[in-house]
Amino acid sequence: MKNIFILMTLLFCVSAVYSQNPCGDDIDFVVKVKGDPDVVVEVPVIAPPLPPPPPGDELGPDDGDEYYDLYDEGYLRDVFLVHGLEGNGSSWDNMLAYLEHGHGIPGGGNFSGWKVDCWTPDYNLNQSSLWTIAAELEEEIMSYGIDEILSDNIIIAHSMGGLASRVMDMNLESAGQDKPFGAILTFGTPHLGAKAAENLVEGHMDDFIVNACNSLTDGPIVQFEETSTFFNIIGDIGLLTLQELKDTICNKVGDLAFEQIKQRYTAPVVDDLVPGSVNLETLNSFTPDNSIRRGAFYGTEDDDGTMAWRFFYSALAGVNFPGLGVGQAGFNNDAPAREQMEKVQTKYISQAEHWQEVYENWGLFSNWPCFNPFKKRVDFDTNGDGTFETTLCKSKEEVKALSNAWAKGEDWTLNFNEIWKNAIGMTGTQYSCQCTYFDLEGENEGESGTTYQTWVLEEGEICSDPDANYCSTFVSGTINKPSDAVVLQESATSFKGLNLPLYHMPGSNHLQMRNDGNTLNAMHHIFDGELSSWFMTPRHD
């Protein structure tokens, strides 16, 4: 059962359970011919055109930047590291140490950090809206006693923290107040909303956890029932059936896991993350001025069949679970995540195949003695290591049921990646429309002059053309959108008011992008002035 609870821990220890809805407008679909539903349509994201950069970006340290000389007098640039929905004030601790002192991130090399003073503003997650978070965020930032040169400060915000920072920016601008920052840089922020937030609001996450539990515990529990003298006794006298045991375990797991999720992920503010919510629409309908710099950093995970497993493995950062060897999220843990996936899958596959083989070769065991005349003696894997050496009594029908129970878990482990991709909006069905037009002389399809027109339907579009004789809708493929295993690329790049080049972090999942090698490179890109000379900050000697 150890591997079962490892996997269940992976399920409800996820630290960022919201994702995007396929709601972007700038999607370049590829038209596919009728009758080819298996084709996968890769959907690139077209970045919005950038407005002119903010004034002053042409100034660098050698061009008379008004603050650059102050660093020699002990000036430190204030940087605010804002966490997301699943985080807290310590979420950026590793990157804070790297920015200030040059350590805390593996692979950082011989580096002493930049002349910055980093702050990690925290906020109560049980908020009613992004607006209340923004107000608390502003109050905390102003409480730090930050340097009087407010326009030189930088906000670096992860996930939902980017939305709260945008609301703060909007509110200050609307009120005509000075902003205590000159730049907002978002990392993996769901600017277009979150599909999983919608699932949380509607209660689907509880169903997801219970379904996973039922699939993964069927095999172990059925096997336990047949090998436990205690359970056979209470089962024989009608105290507890096998189904009741499974229901009890999975409902309890679901209740406990969902209660933890509700405490962190179902605060009223989650309603604001649902695509199309009033507050999200209000934020995205506001066009900010060009007085500060705005940039978006986004990750894209490799869709190699292990993406979901690697993401959930990263979500275990900070969880003390013996045997997993999980360190901080993103510290090059893709390889051990794949190993853990293979270990779990191999367990279910080997058990399902073994019991199926026993079932198909039942005659080989017909002469084995058994205390129960209605059962036969077969071997089974006691230790879960592939060594089948212990014996127990089972009927042929029970062996088949046991094989099916393990196969149920096998199917779940093999399909988990696709289940997760669908849950976060990465995949979907593409529909196309084909209309038929007869020429004036023809009366039937196929006659000379018959023409056809085919195109991909947009969301909500009806397949019709008043000039056509008739039109039909058909499945033309599967949409596969890039993401960081939580946030779709099209959402992470849709920052209203963006005026800096987008920065891509290939291979970084939603949690890794706070402290992996790509993040290290991103920080150098920012503070060494590559993103814009305005960000150029001296290093410590």
PDB file of N, CA and C in Angstrom, residues 106-151:
ATOM      1  N   PRO A 106      20.958  25.981  -6.995  1.00  0.00           N
ATOM      2  CA  PRO A 106      22.016  25.130  -7.544  1.00  0.00           C
ATOM      3  C   PRO A 106      22.454  25.624  -8.920  1.00  0.00           C
ATOM      4  N   GLY A 107      23.741  25.600  -9.175  1.00  0.00           N
ATOM      5  CA  GLY A 107      24.247  26.027 -10.473  1.00  0.00           C
ATOM      6  C   GLY A 107      24.485  27.514 -10.565  1.00  0.00           C
ATOM      7  N   GLY A 108      24.330  28.224  -9.440  1.00  0.00           N
ATOM      8  CA  GLY A 108      24.501  29.669  -9.471  1.00  0.00           C
ATOM      9  C   GLY A 108      25.931  30.111  -9.734  1.00  0.00           C
ATOM     10  N   GLY A 109      26.884  29.234  -9.447  1.00  0.00           N
ATOM     11  CA  GLY A 109      28.282  29.559  -9.741  1.00  0.00           C
ATOM     12  C   GLY A 109      28.862  30.584  -8.781  1.00  0.00           C
ATOM     13  N   ASN A 110      29.980  31.155  -9.189  1.00  0.00           N
ATOM     14  CA  ASN A 110      30.700  32.142  -8.374  1.00  0.00           C
ATOM     15  C   ASN A 110      30.079  33.514  -8.612  1.00  0.00           C
ATOM     16  N   PHE A 111      29.112  33.855  -7.793  1.00  0.00           N
ATOM     17  CA  PHE A 111      28.339  35.068  -8.018  1.00  0.00           C
ATOM     18  C   PHE A 111      27.940  35.629  -6.668  1.00  0.00           C
ATOM     19  N   SER A 112      28.026  36.932  -6.503  1.00  0.00           N
ATOM     20  CA  SER A 112      27.786  37.546  -5.197  1.00  0.00           C
ATOM     21  C   SER A 112      26.458  38.278  -5.092  1.00  0.00           C
ATOM     22  N   GLY A 113      25.638  38.224  -6.139  1.00  0.00           N
ATOM     23  CA  GLY A 113      24.335  38.871  -6.078  1.00  0.00           C
ATOM     24  C   GLY A 113      24.362  40.312  -6.551  1.00  0.00           C
ATOM     25  N   TRP A 114      23.179  40.901  -6.652  1.00  0.00           N
ATOM     26  CA  TRP A 114      23.045  42.296  -7.089  1.00  0.00           C
ATOM     27  C   TRP A 114      22.784  43.197  -5.880  1.00  0.00           C
ATOM     28  N   LYS A 115      22.900  44.481  -6.103  1.00  0.00           N
ATOM     29  CA  LYS A 115      22.643  45.452  -5.038  1.00  0.00           C
ATOM     30  C   LYS A 115      21.144  45.728  -4.961  1.00  0.00           C
ATOM     31  N   VAL A 116      20.451  44.749  -4.380  1.00  0.00           N
ATOM     32  CA  VAL A 116      19.000  44.834  -4.240  1.00  0.00           C
ATOM     33  C   VAL A 116      18.624  44.505  -2.803  1.00  0.00           C
ATOM     34  N   ASP A 117      17.484  44.983  -2.419  1.00  0.00           N
ATOM     35  CA  ASP A 117      16.896  44.675  -1.118  1.00  0.00           C
ATOM     36  C   ASP A 117      15.559  44.004  -1.400  1.00  0.00           C
ATOM     37  N   CYS A 118      15.473  42.695  -1.176  1.00  0.00           N
ATOM     38  CA  CYS A 118      14.277  41.929  -1.556  1.00  0.00           C
ATOM     39  C   CYS A 118      13.294  41.825  -0.391  1.00  0.00           C
ATOM     40  N   TRP A 119      12.034  41.937  -0.732  1.00  0.00           N
ATOM     41  CA  TRP A 119      10.950  41.826   0.235  1.00  0.00           C
ATOM     42  C   TRP A 119       9.972  40.765  -0.265  1.00  0.00           C
ATOM     43  N   THR A 120       9.378  40.026   0.668  1.00  0.00           N
ATOM     44  CA  THR A 120       8.419  38.984   0.280  1.00  0.00           C
ATOM     45  C   THR A 120       7.071  39.270   0.944  1.00  0.00           C
ATOM     46  N   PRO A 121       6.327  40.203   0.413  1.00  0.00           N
ATOM     47  CA  PRO A 121       5.022  40.532   1.008  1.00  0.00           C
ATOM     48  C   PRO A 121       4.090  39.331   1.023  1.00  0.00           C
ATOM     49  N   ASP A 122       3.448  39.134   2.141  1.00  0.00           N
ATOM     50  CA  ASP A 122       2.504  38.025   2.299  1.00  0.00           C
ATOM     51  C   ASP A 122       1.094  38.599   2.377  1.00  0.00           C
ATOM     52  N   TYR A 123       0.129  37.770   2.126  1.00  0.00           N
ATOM     53  CA  TYR A 123      -1.259  38.209   2.257  1.00  0.00           C
ATOM     54  C   TYR A 123      -2.112  37.024   2.654  1.00  0.00           C
ATOM     55  N   ASN A 124      -3.201  37.312   3.309  1.00  0.00           N
ATOM     56  CA  ASN A 124      -4.141  36.289   3.756  1.00  0.00           C
ATOM     57  C   ASN A 124      -4.819  35.665   2.535  1.00  0.00           C
ATOM     58  N   LEU A 125      -4.727  34.330   2.411  1.00  0.00           N
ATOM     59  CA  LEU A 125      -5.309  33.669   1.246  1.00  0.00           C
ATOM     60  C   LEU A 125      -6.833  33.644   1.284  1.00  0.00           C
ATOM     61  N   ASN A 126      -7.411  33.781   2.469  1.00  0.00           N
ATOM     62  CA  ASN A 126      -8.867  33.723   2.585  1.00  0.00           C
ATOM     63  C   ASN A 126      -9.457  35.104   2.311  1.00  0.00           C
ATOM     64  N   GLN A 127      -9.336  35.540   1.059  1.00  0.00           N
ATOM     65  CA  GLN A 127      -9.781  36.876   0.665  1.00  0.00           C
ATOM     66  C   GLN A 127     -11.046  36.789  -0.182  1.00  0.00           C
ATOM     67  N   SER A 128     -11.775  37.873  -0.201  1.00  0.00           N
ATOM     68  CA  SER A 128     -13.034  37.884  -0.953  1.00  0.00           C
ATOM     69  C   SER A 128     -12.827  38.149  -2.431  1.00  0.00           C
ATOM     70  N   SER A 129     -11.698  38.791  -2.801  1.00  0.00           N
ATOM     71  CA  SER A 129     -11.481  39.117  -4.210  1.00  0.00           C
ATOM     72  C   SER A 129     -10.025  39.518  -4.424  1.00  0.00           C
ATOM     73  N   LEU A 130      -9.654  39.651  -5.685  1.00  0.00           N
ATOM     74  CA  LEU A 130      -8.331  40.169  -6.024  1.00  0.00           C
ATOM     75  C   LEU A 130      -8.157  41.591  -5.514  1.00  0.00           C
ATOM     76  N   TRP A 131      -9.260  42.311  -5.394  1.00  0.00           N
ATOM     77  CA  TRP A 131      -9.209  43.704  -4.942  1.00  0.00           C
ATOM     78  C   TRP A 131      -8.770  43.783  -3.483  1.00  0.00           C
ATOM     79  N   THR A 132      -9.279  42.894  -2.636  1.00  0.00           N
ATOM     80  CA  THR A 132      -8.883  42.937  -1.231  1.00  0.00           C
ATOM     81  C   THR A 132      -7.431  42.492  -1.069  1.00  0.00           C
ATOM     82  N   ILE A 133      -6.992  41.531  -1.893  1.00  0.00           N
ATOM     83  CA  ILE A 133      -5.581  41.130  -1.857  1.00  0.00           C
ATOM     84  C   ILE A 133      -4.696  42.296  -2.282  1.00  0.00           C
ATOM     85  N   ALA A 134      -5.115  43.002  -3.357  1.00  0.00           N
ATOM     86  CA  ALA A 134      -4.334  44.142  -3.847  1.00  0.00           C
ATOM     87  C   ALA A 134      -4.196  45.206  -2.772  1.00  0.00           C
ATOM     88  N   ALA A 135      -5.268  45.474  -2.028  1.00  0.00           N
ATOM     89  CA  ALA A 135      -5.219  46.476  -0.969  1.00  0.00           C
ATOM     90  C   ALA A 135      -4.261  46.041   0.143  1.00  0.00           C
ATOM     91  N   GLU A 136      -4.308  44.757   0.516  1.00  0.00           N
ATOM     92  CA  GLU A 136      -3.411  44.260   1.553  1.00  0.00           C
ATOM     93  C   GLU A 136      -1.965  44.266   1.059  1.00  0.00           C
ATOM     94  N   LEU A 137      -1.781  43.933  -0.216  1.00  0.00           N
ATOM     95  CA  LEU A 137      -0.448  43.922  -0.802  1.00  0.00           C
ATOM     96  C   LEU A 137       0.153  45.327  -0.801  1.00  0.00           C
ATOM     97  N   GLU A 138      -0.639  46.308  -1.185  1.00  0.00           N
ATOM     98  CA  GLU A 138      -0.165  47.698  -1.192  1.00  0.00           C
ATOM     99  C   GLU A 138       0.206  48.150   0.214  1.00  0.00           C
ATOM    100  N   GLU A 139      -0.641  47.828   1.182  1.00  0.00           N
ATOM    101  CA  GLU A 139      -0.383  48.235   2.564  1.00  0.00           C
ATOM    102  C   GLU A 139       0.913  47.617   3.088  1.00  0.00           C
ATOM    103  N   GLU A 140       1.134  46.342   2.755  1.00  0.00           N
ATOM    104  CA  GLU A 140       2.347  45.683   3.253  1.00  0.00           C
ATOM    105  C   GLU A 140       3.593  46.244   2.582  1.00  0.00           C
ATOM    106  N   ILE A 141       3.511  46.502   1.282  1.00  0.00           N
ATOM    107  CA  ILE A 141       4.663  47.063   0.572  1.00  0.00           C
ATOM    108  C   ILE A 141       5.046  48.416   1.160  1.00  0.00           C
ATOM    109  N   MET A 142       4.058  49.247   1.420  1.00  0.00           N
ATOM    110  CA  MET A 142       4.342  50.576   1.949  1.00  0.00           C
ATOM    111  C   MET A 142       4.803  50.539   3.405  1.00  0.00           C
ATOM    112  N   SER A 143       4.585  49.406   4.088  1.00  0.00           N
ATOM    113  CA  SER A 143       4.988  49.303   5.493  1.00  0.00           C
ATOM    114  C   SER A 143       6.459  48.951   5.658  1.00  0.00           C
ATOM    115  N   TYR A 144       7.135  48.625   4.555  1.00  0.00           N
ATOM    116  CA  TYR A 144       8.516  48.165   4.653  1.00  0.00           C
ATOM    117  C   TYR A 144       9.509  49.298   4.878  1.00  0.00           C
ATOM    118  N   GLY A 145       9.097  50.527   4.744  1.00  0.00           N
ATOM    119  CA  GLY A 145      10.041  51.625   4.839  1.00  0.00           C
ATOM    120  C   GLY A 145      10.972  51.637   3.650  1.00  0.00           C
ATOM    121  N   ILE A 146      10.397  51.417   2.479  1.00  0.00           N
ATOM    122  CA  ILE A 146      11.188  51.305   1.255  1.00  0.00           C
ATOM    123  C   ILE A 146      11.796  52.649   0.880  1.00  0.00           C
ATOM    124  N   ASP A 147      12.779  52.575   0.002  1.00  0.00           N
ATOM    125  CA  ASP A 147      13.498  53.766  -0.407  1.00  0.00           C
ATOM    126  C   ASP A 147      12.547  54.775  -1.038  1.00  0.00           C
ATOM    127  N   GLU A 148      12.876  56.046  -0.887  1.00  0.00           N
ATOM    128  CA  GLU A 148      11.990  57.096  -1.399  1.00  0.00           C
ATOM    129  C   GLU A 148      11.926  57.121  -2.926  1.00  0.00           C
ATOM    130  N   ILE A 149      12.859  56.459  -3.592  1.00  0.00           N
ATOM    131  CA  ILE A 149      12.830  56.433  -5.060  1.00  0.00           C
ATOM    132  C   ILE A 149      11.879  55.312  -5.489  1.00  0.00           C
ATOM    133  N   LEU A 150      10.580  55.551  -5.362  1.00  0.00           N
ATOM    134  CA  LEU A 150       9.572  54.516  -5.596  1.00  0.00           C
ATOM    135  C   LEU A 150       9.592  54.019  -7.028  1.00  0.00           C
ATOM    136  N   SER A 151       9.843  54.907  -7.975  1.00  0.00           N
ATOM    137  CA  SER A 151       9.744  54.537  -9.386  1.00  0.00           C
ATOM    138  C   SER A 151      10.841  53.578  -9.825  1.00  0.00           C
TER     139      SER A 151
END
